[in-house]
XYZ file of C-alpha atoms in Angstrom:
497
model
C -21.213 2.431 -22.755
C -17.611 3.134 -21.822
C -15.946 0.808 -19.334
C -12.642 0.897 -17.494
C -10.865 -2.181 -16.127
C -8.809 -1.848 -12.948
C -6.271 -4.504 -11.991
C -5.789 -4.344 -8.218
C -2.887 -6.565 -7.205
C -2.760 -6.568 -3.413
C -0.791 -8.316 -0.716
C -3.407 -10.922 0.120
C -5.268 -11.205 -3.183
C -5.456 -10.224 -6.836
C -8.634 -8.515 -7.976
C -10.039 -7.033 -11.144
C -12.945 -4.605 -11.227
C -14.927 -3.253 -14.174
C -16.166 0.313 -13.625
C -18.570 2.349 -15.712
C -17.918 5.984 -16.552
C -19.695 7.162 -13.387
C -17.245 5.188 -11.229
C -19.768 2.480 -10.323
C -18.683 -1.144 -9.927
C -20.135 -3.237 -12.767
C -18.430 -6.550 -11.960
C -15.438 -7.879 -10.069
C -13.419 -11.039 -9.512
C -10.882 -11.947 -6.854
C -8.414 -14.710 -6.040
C -6.515 -15.107 -2.791
C -2.724 -15.031 -2.991
C -0.597 -17.641 -1.254
C 1.687 -16.242 1.449
C 5.140 -17.827 1.726
C 7.113 -17.593 4.996
C 10.542 -19.233 4.488
C 11.869 -17.957 7.834
C 10.581 -15.805 10.709
C 10.299 -12.228 9.440
C 10.542 -13.272 5.778
C 7.512 -12.901 3.479
C 7.440 -13.929 -0.196
C 5.015 -14.275 -3.110
C 5.288 -16.297 -6.296
C 5.461 -13.784 -9.195
C 4.075 -16.294 -11.687
C 1.112 -16.963 -9.383
C 0.537 -13.203 -9.137
C 0.454 -12.917 -12.919
C -1.732 -16.008 -13.436
C -4.228 -14.883 -10.770
C -4.356 -11.321 -12.053
C -4.979 -12.382 -15.638
C -7.624 -14.889 -14.550
C -9.504 -12.302 -12.494
C -9.396 -9.809 -15.381
C -10.987 -12.343 -17.710
C -13.514 -13.351 -15.040
C -14.498 -9.716 -14.404
C -15.099 -9.058 -18.098
C -17.158 -12.259 -18.320
C -19.261 -11.315 -15.297
C -19.785 -7.813 -16.711
C -20.942 -9.364 -19.972
C -18.618 -7.205 -22.035
C -15.797 -7.776 -24.490
C -12.355 -6.192 -24.673
C -13.631 -3.860 -27.408
C -15.873 -2.153 -24.832
C -12.988 -1.458 -22.425
C -11.536 1.982 -23.054
C -8.435 1.422 -20.929
C -6.823 -0.588 -18.152
C -5.456 0.883 -14.924
C -3.043 -0.968 -12.648
C -2.699 -0.504 -8.913
C -0.480 -2.653 -6.771
C 1.068 -3.562 -3.452
C 4.083 -1.273 -3.312
C 7.752 -2.006 -2.510
C 7.339 -5.742 -3.236
C 10.321 -6.605 -5.403
C 10.677 -8.813 -8.483
C 13.817 -9.411 -10.567
C 13.401 -11.353 -13.805
C 15.261 -12.370 -16.948
C 14.519 -10.004 -19.827
C 14.796 -12.748 -22.463
C 12.774 -15.499 -20.818
C 10.549 -13.451 -18.514
C 11.281 -15.919 -15.711
C 11.779 -14.491 -12.191
C 15.120 -15.208 -10.550
C 13.586 -15.531 -7.107
C 10.264 -15.294 -5.356
C 8.970 -11.747 -4.966
C 10.197 -10.251 -1.682
C 7.129 -8.655 -0.077
C 7.076 -5.192 1.478
C 6.510 -6.762 4.919
C 9.743 -8.779 4.672
C 12.458 -7.891 7.219
C 15.434 -9.885 5.914
C 17.410 -6.810 4.843
C 17.231 -5.045 8.206
C 20.972 -5.824 8.832
C 21.802 -4.083 5.524
C 19.758 -1.079 6.612
C 21.514 -1.019 9.964
C 24.914 -0.971 8.247
C 23.775 2.033 6.204
C 22.568 3.751 9.365
C 25.927 3.057 11.000
C 27.591 4.684 7.972
C 25.537 7.824 8.599
C 23.418 7.458 5.445
C 19.923 7.734 6.960
C 19.628 11.513 6.589
C 21.076 11.459 3.054
C 18.598 8.799 1.945
C 15.658 10.612 3.524
C 16.676 13.919 1.941
C 16.713 12.371 -1.536
C 13.837 9.893 -1.330
C 11.569 11.235 1.411
C 11.745 7.772 2.996
C 12.948 6.489 6.332
C 15.873 4.076 5.900
C 14.076 0.769 6.410
C 13.854 -2.773 5.036
C 10.247 -1.962 4.068
C 11.398 -0.352 0.809
C 12.654 -2.040 -2.358
C 16.271 -0.904 -2.654
C 17.847 -3.348 -0.207
C 15.552 -6.144 -1.405
C 16.980 -5.811 -4.942
C 20.502 -5.995 -3.558
C 19.627 -9.102 -1.560
C 18.403 -10.942 -4.676
C 21.482 -9.930 -6.660
C 23.765 -11.138 -3.857
C 21.976 -14.410 -3.063
C 21.041 -15.798 -6.481
C 24.168 -17.260 -8.149
C 25.244 -15.204 -11.172
C 22.532 -12.598 -10.685
C 24.781 -9.600 -10.126
C 26.908 -10.316 -13.201
C 23.765 -10.836 -15.306
C 22.313 -7.573 -14.020
C 25.429 -5.628 -14.928
C 25.270 -7.110 -18.441
C 21.699 -5.813 -18.843
C 20.136 -9.285 -18.882
C 17.805 -8.693 -15.926
C 14.921 -6.372 -15.088
C 13.758 -5.140 -11.701
C 10.307 -3.929 -10.954
C 7.674 -3.455 -8.333
C 4.495 -5.425 -9.020
C 3.106 -2.824 -11.445
C 6.186 -3.179 -13.658
C 5.969 -6.973 -13.496
C 2.303 -6.949 -14.583
C 2.956 -4.331 -17.274
C 5.772 -6.475 -18.696
C 3.531 -9.535 -18.801
C 0.499 -7.695 -20.193
C 2.526 -6.203 -23.053
C 4.297 -9.460 -23.902
C 7.630 -8.166 -22.611
C 7.569 -5.031 -24.772
C 7.308 -2.428 -21.978
C 9.484 -2.116 -18.878
C 8.151 0.933 -17.036
C 6.630 2.241 -13.836
C 5.005 5.431 -12.588
C 6.350 8.081 -10.216
C 4.322 6.870 -7.232
C 5.786 3.360 -7.356
C 9.287 4.607 -8.205
C 9.191 6.832 -5.125
C 8.846 3.735 -2.901
C 12.057 2.016 -3.987
C 14.614 4.070 -2.006
C 16.373 4.527 -5.363
C 14.335 7.445 -6.774
C 14.979 11.105 -6.036
C 11.542 12.621 -5.440
C 12.943 16.135 -5.822
C 14.459 15.622 -9.286
C 12.007 12.974 -10.457
C 14.856 10.705 -11.580
C 16.622 7.545 -10.485
C 19.401 8.766 -8.212
C 22.934 7.738 -9.313
C 24.362 8.198 -5.813
C 21.728 5.949 -4.269
C 22.186 3.317 -6.976
C 25.885 3.307 -6.212
C 25.303 3.240 -2.448
C 22.892 0.284 -2.646
C 24.864 -1.372 -5.472
C 21.940 -1.557 -7.890
C 23.020 -1.494 -11.577
C 21.017 1.139 -13.509
C 20.467 -1.371 -16.347
C 17.890 -3.090 -14.103
C 15.573 -0.119 -13.801
C 12.243 0.624 -15.530
C 11.423 3.900 -17.263
C 9.413 6.290 -15.088
C 6.300 8.105 -16.356
C 3.404 10.101 -14.839
C 0.659 7.975 -13.298
C -1.853 8.928 -15.988
C -0.041 7.967 -19.184
C -0.492 5.479 -22.025
C 2.211 3.000 -21.040
C 1.457 0.518 -23.810
C -1.147 -1.954 -25.007
C -1.978 -5.466 -23.912
C -0.825 -8.301 -26.121
C -3.798 -9.065 -28.391
C -3.709 -12.749 -27.462
C -4.709 -12.078 -23.858
C -8.186 -10.577 -24.303
C -8.851 -11.061 -28.005
C -7.703 -7.565 -28.907
C -5.306 -4.947 -27.535
C -6.408 -2.615 -24.729
C -4.452 0.528 -23.760
C -2.838 0.492 -20.312
C -3.199 4.146 -19.361
C -2.956 4.422 -15.586
C -0.578 3.084 -12.942
C -0.250 4.025 -9.285
C 0.849 2.326 -6.095
C -2.168 1.203 -4.128
C -2.124 3.938 -1.504
C -1.569 6.806 -3.932
C -4.285 5.264 -6.087
C -6.677 5.196 -3.133
C -5.872 8.850 -2.382
C -6.776 9.611 -5.997
C -9.917 7.448 -5.907
C -11.048 9.307 -2.770
C -10.835 12.566 -4.770
C -8.195 13.899 -2.364
C -6.654 16.174 -4.968
C -6.198 19.237 -2.759
C -3.776 20.090 0.013
C -4.897 18.876 3.430
C -7.336 16.184 2.295
C -6.523 12.818 3.883
C -7.580 9.193 3.574
C -6.833 5.983 5.436
C -6.925 2.587 3.765
C -7.668 -0.398 5.985
C -6.141 -3.356 4.184
C -3.493 -5.901 5.137
C -1.716 -2.851 6.540
C -3.124 0.626 7.136
C -1.954 3.584 5.123
C -2.780 7.164 5.961
C -1.979 9.761 3.301
C -2.474 13.513 3.302
C -2.138 15.423 0.043
C 0.380 18.278 0.150
C -0.150 19.404 -3.484
C 3.049 20.506 -5.222
C 4.859 21.090 -1.915
C 7.335 18.504 -0.682
C 6.704 18.579 3.051
C 9.130 16.762 5.332
C 8.023 15.204 8.603
C 9.433 15.781 12.030
C 7.212 13.060 13.468
C 8.195 9.782 11.829
C 6.147 10.079 8.642
C 7.525 9.843 5.125
C 7.221 12.115 2.107
C 6.196 10.455 -1.119
C 5.072 11.226 -4.635
C 1.313 11.263 -5.074
C -0.288 10.066 -8.304
C 0.688 12.484 -11.059
C -1.497 13.807 -13.858
C 0.429 15.970 -16.309
C 3.939 17.311 -15.896
C 3.859 18.822 -12.398
C 4.891 16.695 -9.398
C 2.403 16.065 -6.605
C 3.352 15.034 -3.069
C 1.838 13.476 0.031
C 2.755 12.771 3.631
C 2.272 9.132 4.566
C 2.225 6.898 7.584
C 2.284 3.137 7.164
C 1.019 0.520 9.613
C 2.523 -2.858 8.746
C -0.190 -5.002 10.344
C -3.735 -3.698 10.007
C -6.395 -6.101 8.734
C -3.739 -8.831 8.804
C -4.316 -9.063 12.561
C -7.764 -10.477 11.748
C -6.126 -13.054 9.472
C -3.926 -14.024 12.430
C -6.993 -14.487 14.626
C -8.359 -16.795 11.928
C -5.266 -18.723 10.837
C -2.912 -18.454 13.819
C -5.113 -18.381 16.898
C -8.043 -20.140 15.147
C -10.409 -17.922 17.133
C -12.719 -17.396 14.147
C -13.621 -19.437 11.063
C -13.729 -16.461 8.699
C -12.551 -12.858 8.777
C -16.133 -11.611 8.608
C -16.874 -13.278 11.967
C -14.581 -10.933 13.895
C -17.122 -8.158 14.418
C -19.663 -10.489 16.056
C -16.981 -11.943 18.333
C -15.712 -8.471 19.251
C -19.256 -7.277 19.967
C -19.875 -10.220 22.318
C -18.164 -8.101 25.008
C -18.857 -4.434 25.859
C -15.172 -3.461 25.647
C -11.712 -5.009 25.554
C -11.636 -5.501 29.322
C -8.355 -3.612 29.593
C -6.637 -5.811 26.993
C -4.398 -4.002 24.510
C -3.081 -5.870 21.459
C 0.036 -4.540 19.701
C 0.294 -6.562 16.435
C 3.978 -5.881 15.755
C 4.464 -9.196 13.955
C 6.962 -7.641 11.536
C 8.091 -4.682 13.620
C 6.330 -1.347 13.966
C 6.080 1.156 11.116
C 5.253 4.846 11.379
C 5.440 6.816 13.553
C 7.519 4.449 15.704
C 9.898 2.758 13.220
C 10.867 -0.029 15.633
C 12.027 -2.909 13.403
C 12.777 -5.178 16.362
C 9.350 -4.789 18.023
C 7.238 -7.928 18.186
C 3.583 -8.628 18.848
C 2.292 -8.289 22.393
C -1.037 -8.719 24.174
C -1.034 -6.919 27.509
C -3.607 -6.466 30.249
C -4.674 -10.126 30.405
C -6.615 -11.308 33.471
C -8.369 -14.533 34.434
C -11.539 -12.964 33.089
C -10.111 -12.374 29.623
C -11.814 -14.322 26.833
C -11.538 -14.586 23.060
C -14.072 -11.784 22.693
C -11.780 -9.371 24.535
C -8.793 -10.391 22.419
C -10.818 -10.022 19.214
C -12.020 -6.584 20.275
C -8.477 -5.546 21.236
C -7.259 -6.800 17.840
C -9.803 -4.638 16.009
C -9.038 -1.678 18.248
C -5.309 -2.064 17.491
C -6.045 -1.067 13.905
C -7.683 2.154 15.089
C -4.994 2.879 17.694
C -2.204 2.623 15.135
C -4.100 4.847 12.701
C -4.787 7.400 15.449
C -1.062 7.523 16.253
C -0.440 8.274 12.576
C -3.038 11.034 12.425
C -1.607 12.584 15.573
C 1.830 12.704 13.951
C 0.309 14.091 10.765
C -1.496 16.795 12.720
C 1.748 17.880 14.358
C 3.418 18.038 10.938
C 0.510 20.060 9.542
C 0.816 22.539 12.414
C 4.574 22.819 11.918
C 4.005 23.519 8.224
C 1.315 26.074 9.080
C -1.291 23.962 7.313
C -4.884 23.653 8.441
C -5.637 20.668 10.712
C -7.327 17.617 9.238
C -11.078 18.050 9.756
C -12.282 14.692 8.412
C -10.813 11.340 7.451
C -11.971 9.528 4.324
C -11.706 5.751 4.677
C -11.584 2.749 2.379
C -10.246 -0.790 2.170
C -11.699 -4.106 3.275
C -11.906 -3.381 7.018
C -13.663 -0.023 6.609
C -16.981 -1.879 6.266
C -16.633 -2.837 9.956
C -18.893 -0.313 11.707
C -17.490 -1.093 15.161
C -13.964 -0.291 13.984
C -14.987 2.888 12.156
C -16.911 4.236 15.163
C -13.968 3.534 17.478
C -11.700 5.258 14.963
C -13.867 8.396 14.966
C -13.941 8.335 18.781
C -10.149 8.167 19.058
C -9.548 10.850 16.417
C -12.235 13.307 17.470
C -13.064 14.053 13.808
C -15.687 12.603 11.446
C -14.744 9.402 9.631
C -16.378 9.325 6.192
C -16.952 6.109 4.239
C -17.728 6.611 0.527
C -20.395 4.794 -1.467
C -17.659 3.105 -3.496
C -15.167 1.676 -0.998
C -13.057 0.101 -3.757
C -11.199 3.383 -4.054
C -7.804 1.791 -4.719
C -9.090 0.199 -7.910
C -11.239 3.252 -8.659
C -8.178 5.517 -8.555
C -6.432 3.349 -11.147
C -9.548 3.424 -13.321
C -9.776 7.219 -13.032
C -6.097 7.609 -13.970
C -6.611 5.366 -17.007
C -9.751 7.301 -17.930
C -7.902 10.606 -17.754
C -5.120 9.143 -19.882
C -7.540 8.159 -22.645
C -9.965 11.097 -22.628
C -12.847 9.439 -20.773
C -12.501 12.250 -18.213
C -11.210 15.742 -18.886
C -10.583 17.316 -15.472
C -10.029 16.537 -11.792
C -13.134 18.588 -10.983
C -15.161 16.123 -13.043
C -13.836 13.262 -10.894
C -14.396 15.242 -7.697
C -18.089 15.510 -8.533
C -18.380 11.707 -8.715
C -17.238 11.136 -5.091
C -20.178 10.506 -2.715
C -20.257 9.628 1.004
C -22.176 6.542 2.177
C -21.918 7.015 5.949
C -20.270 9.448 8.342
C -19.177 8.252 11.791
C -19.189 11.111 14.309
C -17.131 11.057 17.531
C -19.153 10.128 20.622
C -16.312 9.689 23.153
C -15.013 12.528 25.280
C -11.561 13.853 24.335
C -10.357 12.993 27.858
C -11.362 9.342 27.514
C -9.803 9.142 24.047
C -6.560 10.553 25.457
C -6.603 7.982 28.285
C -7.013 5.134 25.796
C -4.207 6.454 23.599
C -1.957 6.653 26.681
C -2.724 2.986 27.408
C -1.876 2.149 23.802
C 1.468 3.977 23.940
C 2.313 2.160 27.190
C 1.584 -1.183 25.498
C 3.758 -0.203 22.532
C 6.656 0.293 24.904
C 6.123 -3.266 26.183
C 6.376 -4.579 22.620
C 9.757 -2.957 22.020
C 11.948 -5.197 24.144
C 15.344 -3.976 22.894
């Protein structure tokens, strides 16, 4: 049989999944990733830990599948996007911890650029809102705060990459420094119209071009693994940022199809085909995973804190012993009792873009218990996603596109039936959960399979997608609108500035 190995390097863990040709999970392995918080609003990862964990899970997955490297046709990589690594090309040693996409330390740099009137210019070129979320200002921070880094970068001694580039470098023994268009489009350095690194943006953000990886389509043979890692070389033939990979794994290949991933954050993407559609409602334009020479685009809304709010209930509030216990606690009460939880721990992303917002729990009474807070925490994930879909619907109408008629869902929290039903109720459209919810990894596997001839067409992949359960709206539109109004009022309480 033919197998594909997907490396799924996420914000909270590193996973590897072996898929068969039909897109079924054969075996998987996962290791949690340590979160480093040097200061409030700062979030870091150890790049060497990322690499060690990812390699270990890949070997574990192959062992659990009972297969050897010779049976793996190709490897696909999917990754947390925007997280920034700078390393020495000769030694392969990182200069600094990886600065995670959630990190807010470069917000003052972004504000200076806004004050200089650069926000519209950057959005025109990159499709992105000027924000510390993206990689460009993170690179500059490392170069300015590690002694000698800027001089070394200008001499060509250093390499920058998002996590896909870092893993690709390690997997190939330092022979390949590359990325794909979907990850490049998240750096705030890449012109999504021309498909090239943008010299004006590099100059504006003071990023030497010598640092940058080569950019290729998402389905492409980037290189081969060093033979010492798995006993023989395996082609690496697919790379995509996690959300574009999930869009691909959900078989959303056509204009108007949309998916939402419920992970550490929540990420709603709608495919816009070969049309670059700009948002008038706080969303961003991005490159979708690319097969072949033609560019593909998507509209995206990003929620910074999605499933991570459940981690906070576990680790911060100590309300639950494990993340899986949240549904039972939330179901111990019939509703949230008027409590609304805005988990703006690192500011608010789309469609609000309020970097100074902070978490708030409003509507507390003497009768409020942990069950109400847990339910409000779960509901916050759905509220934020509903705000995104509302913005996306307005953009679709402005672009004379058909409205979204269903939402395909994936990610760890999509297995929570209470959350999915509440999501369908708020949206007023069916929420469809596929049989294979590991669509982020599946997308990377599909891209690698296309790159090595395992699959021939997108239609072939489309036929493999199957729904597991559809959640239909049961709430009246009036009640849904009332709840959304309460949510928006709570959001205003969280933005104190």
